[in-house]
Amino acid sequence: YDAASALIKSMRGSDPDATVYWVARMLEAGEDPRFIARRIAILASEDIGNADPNAIVIASACQQIVERIGMPECQLTLAQAAIYMATAPKSNACTIAIGSAMTDVREGRTIPVPKHLRDAHYGGSKRLGHEGYKYPHNDPRGFVEQTYLGVEKHYYVPTDHGHEKTIRERMESLRGASDTSGVEAEKKDASKKED
């Protein structure tokens, strides 16, 4: 477990040399290569996430190849995948997002599904108010402003690392109009209070 911990921390810490050493050490000690592949797969989501979306694809391919060919050949796949993880940009924004959402749900901070998002494919759904959904593909931008959560809450906050910077900029652009109007409303309310 100490070697596995060292492997994970070396990948997270962006050290490919230490990473490949710990892979070799574990394999030489007789560790099941499938265990190493699982650790790589977990790290791909936990510590890289959307900073490099290819990491999870590579981790999945690694698991499949390890399962299919076994040792000794799969040591090449494990080394390649582990080194990829070590050299990829890092972000734990997805980890934080799901952790925060799971905490809200577990602690009873549940939100009812907004009526316009509820299933409307059965008789009587309109009578229950299940209407008003705007189909994003009907807009030339592929996006329409509407609420999907029902409350103002951001679980996923992309970083500036790797591809997440592009995601962050896109989300800021999409949220821009509604967030700006909200800020302006807050400013008006604040100025009324000062008067």
XYZ file of N, CA and C in Angstrom:
585
model
N 0.827 -1.209 0.000
C 0.000 0.000 0.000
C 0.867 1.267 0.000
N 2.035 1.198 0.609
C 2.924 2.359 0.580
C 3.397 2.647 -0.836
N 3.718 1.577 -1.594
C 4.154 1.770 -2.977
C 3.003 2.306 -3.830
N 1.790 1.810 -3.595
C 0.621 2.313 -4.325
C 0.388 3.781 -4.002
N 0.535 4.136 -2.742
C 0.397 5.531 -2.324
C 1.452 6.404 -2.998
N 2.675 5.896 -3.058
C 3.758 6.641 -3.703
C 3.486 6.819 -5.190
N 2.939 5.776 -5.828
C 2.601 5.865 -7.255
C 1.567 6.960 -7.488
N 0.496 6.928 -6.718
C -0.575 7.913 -6.881
C -0.047 9.330 -6.648
N 0.721 9.500 -5.591
C 1.230 10.834 -5.259
C 2.242 11.317 -6.284
N 2.974 10.388 -6.908
C 3.935 10.773 -7.958
C 3.204 11.205 -9.227
N 2.143 10.480 -9.596
C 1.349 10.896 -10.760
C 0.698 12.243 -10.491
N 0.090 12.396 -9.310
C -0.561 13.653 -8.931
C 0.447 14.802 -8.916
N 1.666 14.490 -8.493
C 2.715 15.505 -8.383
C 3.476 15.773 -9.661
N 3.050 15.147 -10.776
C 3.629 15.385 -12.103
C 5.098 14.984 -12.207
N 5.455 13.848 -11.617
C 6.822 13.331 -11.700
C 6.815 11.994 -12.450
N 7.079 12.014 -13.777
C 7.024 10.782 -14.556
C 8.100 9.766 -14.176
N 9.251 10.230 -13.719
C 10.333 9.304 -13.363
C 9.974 8.502 -12.116
N 9.489 9.185 -11.090
C 9.058 8.484 -9.883
C 7.871 7.587 -10.207
N 6.979 8.064 -11.057
C 5.795 7.288 -11.432
C 6.178 5.947 -12.030
N 7.052 5.955 -13.033
C 7.397 4.700 -13.700
C 8.207 3.794 -12.767
N 8.981 4.385 -11.869
C 9.721 3.571 -10.899
C 8.742 2.811 -9.998
N 7.715 3.498 -9.485
C 6.771 2.840 -8.580
C 5.945 1.793 -9.301
N 5.658 2.012 -10.582
C 4.987 0.968 -11.366
C 5.890 -0.255 -11.439
N 7.162 -0.054 -11.783
C 8.117 -1.162 -11.890
C 8.277 -1.885 -10.561
N 8.378 -1.115 -9.497
C 8.559 -1.704 -8.171
C 7.372 -2.605 -7.798
N 6.172 -2.126 -8.072
C 4.977 -2.902 -7.751
C 4.880 -4.162 -8.616
N 5.165 -4.025 -9.897
C 5.117 -5.187 -10.784
C 6.157 -6.232 -10.395
N 7.347 -5.786 -10.093
C 8.429 -6.709 -9.728
C 8.120 -7.422 -8.416
N 7.362 -6.762 -7.548
C 6.986 -7.371 -6.265
C 5.809 -8.336 -6.414
N 5.236 -8.404 -7.623
C 4.144 -9.336 -7.865
C 2.753 -8.745 -7.754
N 2.661 -7.422 -7.710
C 1.338 -6.783 -7.632
C 0.523 -7.124 -8.874
N -0.757 -7.315 -8.685
C -1.674 -7.585 -9.796
C -1.720 -6.346 -10.700
N -1.372 -6.479 -11.976
C -1.379 -5.306 -12.852
C -2.752 -4.654 -12.963
N -3.820 -5.427 -12.722
C -5.167 -4.851 -12.765
C -5.369 -3.854 -11.627
N -4.741 -4.100 -10.481
C -4.810 -3.154 -9.363
C -4.154 -1.825 -9.751
N -2.998 -1.914 -10.411
C -2.296 -0.696 -10.848
C -3.151 0.054 -11.873
N -3.754 -0.675 -12.799
C -4.610 -0.049 -13.810
C -5.805 0.653 -13.157
N -6.365 0.050 -12.119
C -7.491 0.691 -11.400
C -7.037 1.990 -10.745
N -5.856 1.985 -10.145
C -5.349 3.202 -9.502
C -5.150 4.307 -10.536
N -4.646 3.938 -11.707
C -4.458 4.914 -12.790
C -5.815 5.484 -13.211
N -6.812 4.606 -13.345
C -8.146 5.048 -13.768
C -8.773 6.003 -12.749
N -8.623 5.692 -11.480
C -9.168 6.570 -10.437
C -8.498 7.937 -10.495
N -7.176 7.946 -10.622
C -6.442 9.209 -10.674
C -6.857 10.055 -11.880
N -7.151 9.385 -13.004
C -7.540 10.121 -14.216
C -8.742 11.021 -13.963
N -9.689 10.556 -13.158
C -10.858 11.386 -12.839
C -10.630 12.255 -11.614
N -10.014 11.679 -10.588
C -9.873 12.387 -9.318
C -8.916 13.573 -9.402
N -7.831 13.423 -10.133
C -6.768 14.443 -10.108
C -6.498 15.138 -11.433
N -7.059 14.623 -12.530
C -6.854 15.245 -13.845
C -8.166 15.793 -14.372
N -9.188 14.971 -14.351
C -10.522 15.419 -14.748
C -10.547 16.066 -16.112
N -11.237 17.195 -16.203
C -11.399 17.868 -17.486
C -10.230 18.764 -17.865
N -9.194 18.796 -17.035
C -7.976 19.499 -17.455
C -7.376 18.778 -18.659
N -7.582 17.455 -18.728
C -7.197 16.661 -19.895
C -8.207 15.526 -20.041
N -9.294 15.764 -20.790
C -10.340 14.746 -20.923
C -9.858 13.440 -21.540
N -8.719 13.443 -22.221
C -8.194 12.201 -22.790
C -7.656 11.264 -21.719
N -7.369 11.765 -20.547
C -6.797 10.923 -19.493
C -7.711 9.760 -19.153
N -9.007 10.007 -19.056
C -9.929 8.924 -18.700
C -10.039 7.907 -19.832
N -9.909 8.374 -21.069
C -9.941 7.471 -22.229
C -8.709 6.568 -22.203
N -7.563 7.151 -21.938
C -6.323 6.380 -21.866
C -6.367 5.400 -20.698
N -6.895 5.849 -19.565
C -7.000 4.959 -18.401
C -7.923 3.783 -18.703
N -9.033 4.045 -19.384
C -9.967 2.974 -19.744
C -9.317 1.996 -20.713
N -8.615 2.512 -21.705
C -7.906 1.650 -22.652
C -6.859 0.819 -21.928
N -6.163 1.434 -20.975
C -5.150 0.724 -20.186
C -5.779 -0.455 -19.453
N -6.914 -0.224 -18.806
C -7.587 -1.308 -18.085
C -7.956 -2.455 -19.024
N -8.482 -2.117 -20.186
C -8.882 -3.152 -21.137
C -7.676 -3.950 -21.644
N -6.607 -3.256 -21.960
C -5.418 -3.932 -22.481
C -4.786 -4.804 -21.414
N -4.683 -4.301 -20.200
C -4.119 -5.084 -19.099
C -4.928 -6.358 -18.899
N -6.245 -6.226 -18.943
C -7.137 -7.380 -18.769
C -6.948 -8.400 -19.890
N -6.749 -7.918 -21.097
C -6.694 -8.816 -22.252
C -5.334 -9.474 -22.466
N -4.237 -8.758 -22.189
C -2.932 -9.342 -22.525
C -2.101 -9.773 -21.328
N -2.356 -9.196 -20.161
C -1.616 -9.598 -18.965
C -0.118 -9.313 -19.038
N 0.587 -9.864 -18.059
C 2.038 -9.693 -17.972
C 2.722 -10.705 -18.887
N 3.905 -10.426 -19.401
C 4.718 -9.246 -19.113
C 4.425 -8.048 -20.015
N 3.666 -8.269 -21.116
C 3.489 -7.208 -22.101
C 2.739 -5.997 -21.561
N 1.811 -6.211 -20.633
C 1.016 -5.078 -20.156
C 1.831 -4.091 -19.333
N 3.060 -4.457 -18.971
C 3.901 -3.476 -18.273
C 4.145 -2.248 -19.160
N 4.171 -2.446 -20.469
C 4.366 -1.329 -21.397
C 3.160 -0.391 -21.356
N 1.969 -0.981 -21.358
C 0.733 -0.193 -21.305
C 0.613 0.548 -19.984
N 0.926 -0.139 -18.888
C 0.869 0.511 -17.573
C 1.843 1.681 -17.498
N 3.052 1.476 -18.020
C 4.051 2.556 -18.000
C 3.567 3.745 -18.826
N 3.059 3.466 -20.028
C 2.595 4.546 -20.890
C 1.461 5.325 -20.233
N 0.479 4.604 -19.707
C -0.675 5.271 -19.095
C -0.275 6.051 -17.848
N 0.559 5.454 -17.008
C 0.976 6.129 -15.773
C 1.791 7.377 -16.081
N 2.692 7.288 -17.060
C 3.499 8.459 -17.441
C 2.599 9.539 -18.035
N 1.594 9.130 -18.817
C 0.635 10.104 -19.359
C -0.033 10.865 -18.217
N -0.493 10.124 -17.204
C -1.163 10.765 -16.072
C -0.215 11.729 -15.353
N 1.026 11.319 -15.195
C 1.991 12.165 -14.488
C 2.252 13.467 -15.232
N 2.243 13.406 -16.561
C 2.592 14.599 -17.341
C 1.377 15.423 -17.765
N 0.166 14.947 -17.479
C -1.055 15.676 -17.844
C -1.287 16.850 -16.898
N -1.961 17.910 -17.389
C -2.362 18.989 -16.468
C -3.336 18.437 -15.433
N -3.337 19.027 -14.254
C -4.135 18.488 -13.146
C -5.270 19.432 -12.746
N -6.384 18.814 -12.355
C -7.490 19.547 -11.758
C -8.343 18.579 -10.947
N -8.731 18.993 -9.763
C -9.660 18.176 -8.969
C -11.041 18.845 -8.893
N -11.338 19.711 -9.865
C -12.617 20.430 -9.861
C -13.803 19.484 -9.958
N -13.689 18.405 -10.743
C -14.793 17.434 -10.847
C -14.971 16.692 -9.528
N -13.855 16.368 -8.876
C -13.895 15.693 -7.576
C -14.606 16.570 -6.547
N -14.256 17.835 -6.523
C -14.891 18.776 -5.595
C -16.376 18.918 -5.920
N -16.703 18.975 -7.222
C -18.106 19.150 -7.639
C -18.983 17.999 -7.158
N -18.569 16.758 -7.415
C -19.415 15.628 -7.017
C -19.450 15.488 -5.494
N -18.342 15.781 -4.834
C -18.315 15.718 -3.367
C -19.288 16.700 -2.747
N -19.302 17.909 -3.282
C -20.200 18.943 -2.763
C -21.662 18.596 -3.034
N -21.946 18.109 -4.251
C -23.316 17.734 -4.592
C -23.790 16.552 -3.741
N -22.918 15.555 -3.547
C -23.287 14.397 -2.726
C -23.548 14.823 -1.283
N -22.756 15.741 -0.759
C -22.958 16.243 0.601
C -24.311 16.932 0.717
N -24.651 17.776 -0.264
C -25.947 18.453 -0.230
C -27.094 17.444 -0.214
N -26.985 16.418 -1.056
C -28.062 15.423 -1.124
C -28.147 14.629 0.176
N -27.005 14.169 0.676
C -26.993 13.378 1.921
C -27.522 14.162 3.103
N -27.243 15.476 3.145
C -27.639 16.297 4.282
C -29.023 16.916 4.110
N -29.756 16.417 3.110
C -31.142 16.830 2.967
C -31.373 18.119 2.215
N -30.329 18.667 1.608
C -30.520 19.881 0.814
C -30.930 19.469 -0.607
N -32.122 18.871 -0.691
C -32.609 18.397 -1.982
C -33.453 19.475 -2.644
N -33.441 19.444 -3.956
C -34.126 20.449 -4.751
C -35.166 19.735 -5.610
N -36.420 20.201 -5.616
C -37.401 19.567 -6.497
C -37.034 19.814 -7.963
N -37.348 18.848 -8.804
C -37.092 19.008 -10.240
C -37.990 20.128 -10.763
N -37.410 21.166 -11.406
C -38.249 22.241 -11.956
C -39.308 21.667 -12.910
N -40.502 22.246 -12.885
C -41.624 21.691 -13.654
C -41.311 21.546 -15.136
N -40.578 22.515 -15.707
C -40.310 22.439 -17.152
C -39.306 21.335 -17.505
N -38.638 20.744 -16.509
C -37.700 19.645 -16.770
C -38.322 18.274 -16.495
N -39.499 18.254 -15.916
C -40.137 16.975 -15.586
C -40.619 16.269 -16.852
N -40.751 14.972 -16.756
C -41.178 14.151 -17.890
C -42.539 14.621 -18.399
N -42.608 14.850 -19.707
C -43.863 15.324 -20.307
C -44.349 14.362 -21.390
N -43.903 13.108 -21.342
C -44.250 12.141 -22.384
C -45.403 11.227 -21.988
N -46.286 11.682 -21.153
C -47.419 10.846 -20.775
C -48.657 11.733 -20.652
N -49.800 11.109 -20.803
C -51.056 11.841 -20.691
C -51.213 12.457 -19.312
N -51.641 13.684 -19.282
C -51.855 14.354 -18.003
C -50.665 15.157 -17.516
N -49.537 15.078 -18.223
C -48.354 15.811 -17.765
C -48.561 17.323 -17.843
N -49.270 17.785 -18.894
C -49.537 19.229 -19.019
C -50.419 19.712 -17.879
N -51.382 18.869 -17.519
C -52.287 19.219 -16.422
C -51.491 19.431 -15.123
N -50.367 18.708 -14.993
C -49.518 18.837 -13.804
C -48.511 19.984 -13.924
N -48.548 20.680 -15.075
C -47.648 21.815 -15.256
C -46.281 21.445 -15.795
N -46.149 20.242 -16.349
C -44.869 19.797 -16.889
C -44.708 20.297 -18.329
N -44.494 21.579 -18.469
C -44.317 22.170 -19.798
C -43.439 23.407 -19.689
N -42.989 23.875 -20.848
C -42.170 25.083 -20.865
C -40.687 24.822 -21.123
N -40.323 23.558 -21.341
C -38.920 23.238 -21.625
C -38.524 23.824 -22.977
N -37.353 24.470 -23.005
C -36.819 25.038 -24.247
C -35.715 24.109 -24.755
N -35.879 23.601 -25.965
C -34.938 22.655 -26.571
C -33.736 23.415 -27.119
N -32.526 23.244 -26.521
C -31.361 24.032 -26.930
C -31.009 23.946 -28.418
N -31.276 22.785 -29.050
C -30.911 22.637 -30.459
C -31.803 23.450 -31.397
N -32.900 23.982 -30.888
C -33.738 24.856 -31.708
C -33.155 26.256 -31.812
N -32.163 26.559 -31.001
C -31.475 27.844 -31.044
C -30.216 27.684 -31.889
N -29.898 28.627 -32.759
C -28.705 28.485 -33.607
C -27.394 28.358 -32.810
N -27.399 28.845 -31.578
C -26.198 28.733 -30.738
C -26.096 27.374 -30.059
N -27.186 26.585 -30.088
C -27.214 25.311 -29.370
C -27.326 25.517 -27.869
N -27.827 26.678 -27.473
C -27.927 27.038 -26.056
C -29.102 27.981 -25.869
N -29.870 27.771 -24.817
C -30.927 28.709 -24.428
C -30.814 28.942 -22.923
N -31.184 30.126 -22.517
C -31.158 30.427 -21.084
C -32.402 29.847 -20.435
N -32.195 28.941 -19.490
C -33.275 28.394 -18.669
C -32.618 27.735 -17.458
N -33.373 27.614 -16.409
C -32.822 27.010 -15.201
C -32.918 25.487 -15.285
N -31.836 24.826 -14.869
C -31.813 23.365 -14.844
C -31.729 22.828 -13.418
N -31.457 23.683 -12.464
C -31.322 23.246 -11.081
C -32.425 23.817 -10.196
N -32.850 25.026 -10.503
C -33.923 25.638 -9.714
C -33.418 26.580 -8.642
N -32.125 26.527 -8.362
C -31.494 27.443 -7.401
C -30.155 27.885 -7.988
N -29.633 28.981 -7.505
C -28.338 29.478 -7.955
C -27.245 28.784 -7.161
N -26.600 27.811 -7.790
C -25.546 27.047 -7.118
C -24.582 26.547 -8.180
N -23.290 26.742 -7.950
C -22.264 26.237 -8.868
C -21.439 25.190 -8.139
N -21.605 23.938 -8.537
C -20.797 22.855 -7.974
C -19.469 22.737 -8.720
N -19.536 22.811 -10.034
C -18.339 22.638 -10.862
C -17.749 24.001 -11.180
N -16.540 24.243 -10.701
C -15.837 25.494 -10.946
C -14.531 25.153 -11.652
N -14.513 25.237 -12.992
C -13.314 24.861 -13.736
C -12.112 25.734 -13.390
N -10.945 25.121 -13.437
C -9.694 25.828 -13.175
C -9.151 26.439 -14.470
N -7.967 26.999 -14.402
C -7.269 27.498 -15.595
C -6.262 26.477 -16.117
N -6.348 25.227 -15.659
C -5.384 24.205 -16.037
C -5.850 23.446 -17.272
N -4.991 23.363 -18.280
C -5.285 22.575 -19.468
C -6.611 22.947 -20.112
N -7.378 21.925 -20.501
C -8.641 22.126 -21.214
C -9.698 22.802 -20.339
N -9.541 22.724 -19.031
C -10.545 23.363 -18.159
C -10.592 24.870 -18.364
N -9.501 25.461 -18.795
C -9.528 26.899 -19.072
C -10.538 27.198 -20.183
N -10.548 26.361 -21.225
C -11.517 26.513 -22.314
C -12.937 26.311 -21.800
N -13.121 25.304 -20.951
C -14.445 25.046 -20.368
C -14.888 26.237 -19.533
N -13.976 26.756 -18.687
C -14.315 27.899 -17.828
C -14.746 29.101 -18.674
N -13.979 29.386 -19.734
C -14.306 30.530 -20.593
C -15.659 30.339 -21.271
N -15.940 29.108 -21.710
C -17.242 28.839 -22.356
C -18.374 29.007 -21.359
N -18.220 28.465 -20.151
C -19.276 28.585 -19.153
C -19.485 30.040 -18.754
N -18.409 30.813 -18.636
C -18.553 32.238 -18.319
C -19.303 32.961 -19.430
N -19.009 32.586 -20.668
C -19.684 33.196 -21.807
C -21.176 32.857 -21.799
N -21.504 31.585 -21.554
C -22.910 31.167 -21.540
C -23.669 31.772 -20.366
N -23.005 31.863 -19.231
C -23.671 32.397 -18.030
C -23.687 33.917 -18.013
N -22.897 34.522 -18.880
C -22.688 35.965 -18.875
C -23.932 36.810 -18.803
N -24.866 36.577 -19.684
C -26.059 37.432 -19.751
C -26.881 37.350 -18.476
N -27.145 36.134 -18.017
C -27.990 36.003 -16.821
C -27.237 36.436 -15.572
N -25.926 36.111 -15.471
C -25.157 36.517 -14.298
C -25.017 38.025 -14.235
N -24.791 38.662 -15.403
C -24.636 40.114 -15.437
C -25.919 40.792 -14.985
N -27.067 40.296 -15.462
C -28.326 40.921 -15.060
C -28.546 40.747 -13.564
N -28.128 39.604 -13.016
C -28.250 39.386 -11.581
C -27.384 40.334 -10.785
N -26.158 40.561 -11.292
C -25.240 41.497 -10.618
C -25.815 42.901 -10.655
N -26.359 43.293 -11.817
C -26.948 44.627 -11.934
C -28.118 44.788 -10.965
N -28.932 43.749 -10.823
C -30.071 43.807 -9.891
C -29.578 43.963 -8.464
N -28.496 43.224 -8.116
C -27.926 43.340 -6.767
C -27.414 44.757 -6.522
N -26.773 45.356 -7.540
C -26.252 46.725 -7.404
C -27.400 47.706 -7.157
N -28.518 47.531 -7.909
C -29.680 48.408 -7.729
C -30.261 48.269 -6.329
N -30.351 47.008 -5.841
C -30.877 46.778 -4.507
C -29.984 47.429 -3.466
N -28.662 47.310 -3.653
C -27.705 47.885 -2.699
C -27.829 49.415 -2.689
N -27.996 50.023 -3.884
C -28.092 51.473 -3.916
C -29.386 51.965 -3.288
N -30.486 51.163 -3.400
C -31.746 51.521 -2.759
C -31.607 51.504 -1.252
N -30.856 50.519 -0.732
C -30.662 50.402 0.707
C -29.863 51.575 1.255
N -28.929 52.083 0.419
C -28.090 53.210 0.870
C -28.908 54.497 0.918
N -29.955 54.615 0.071
C -30.757 55.838 0.015
C -31.587 56.070 1.212
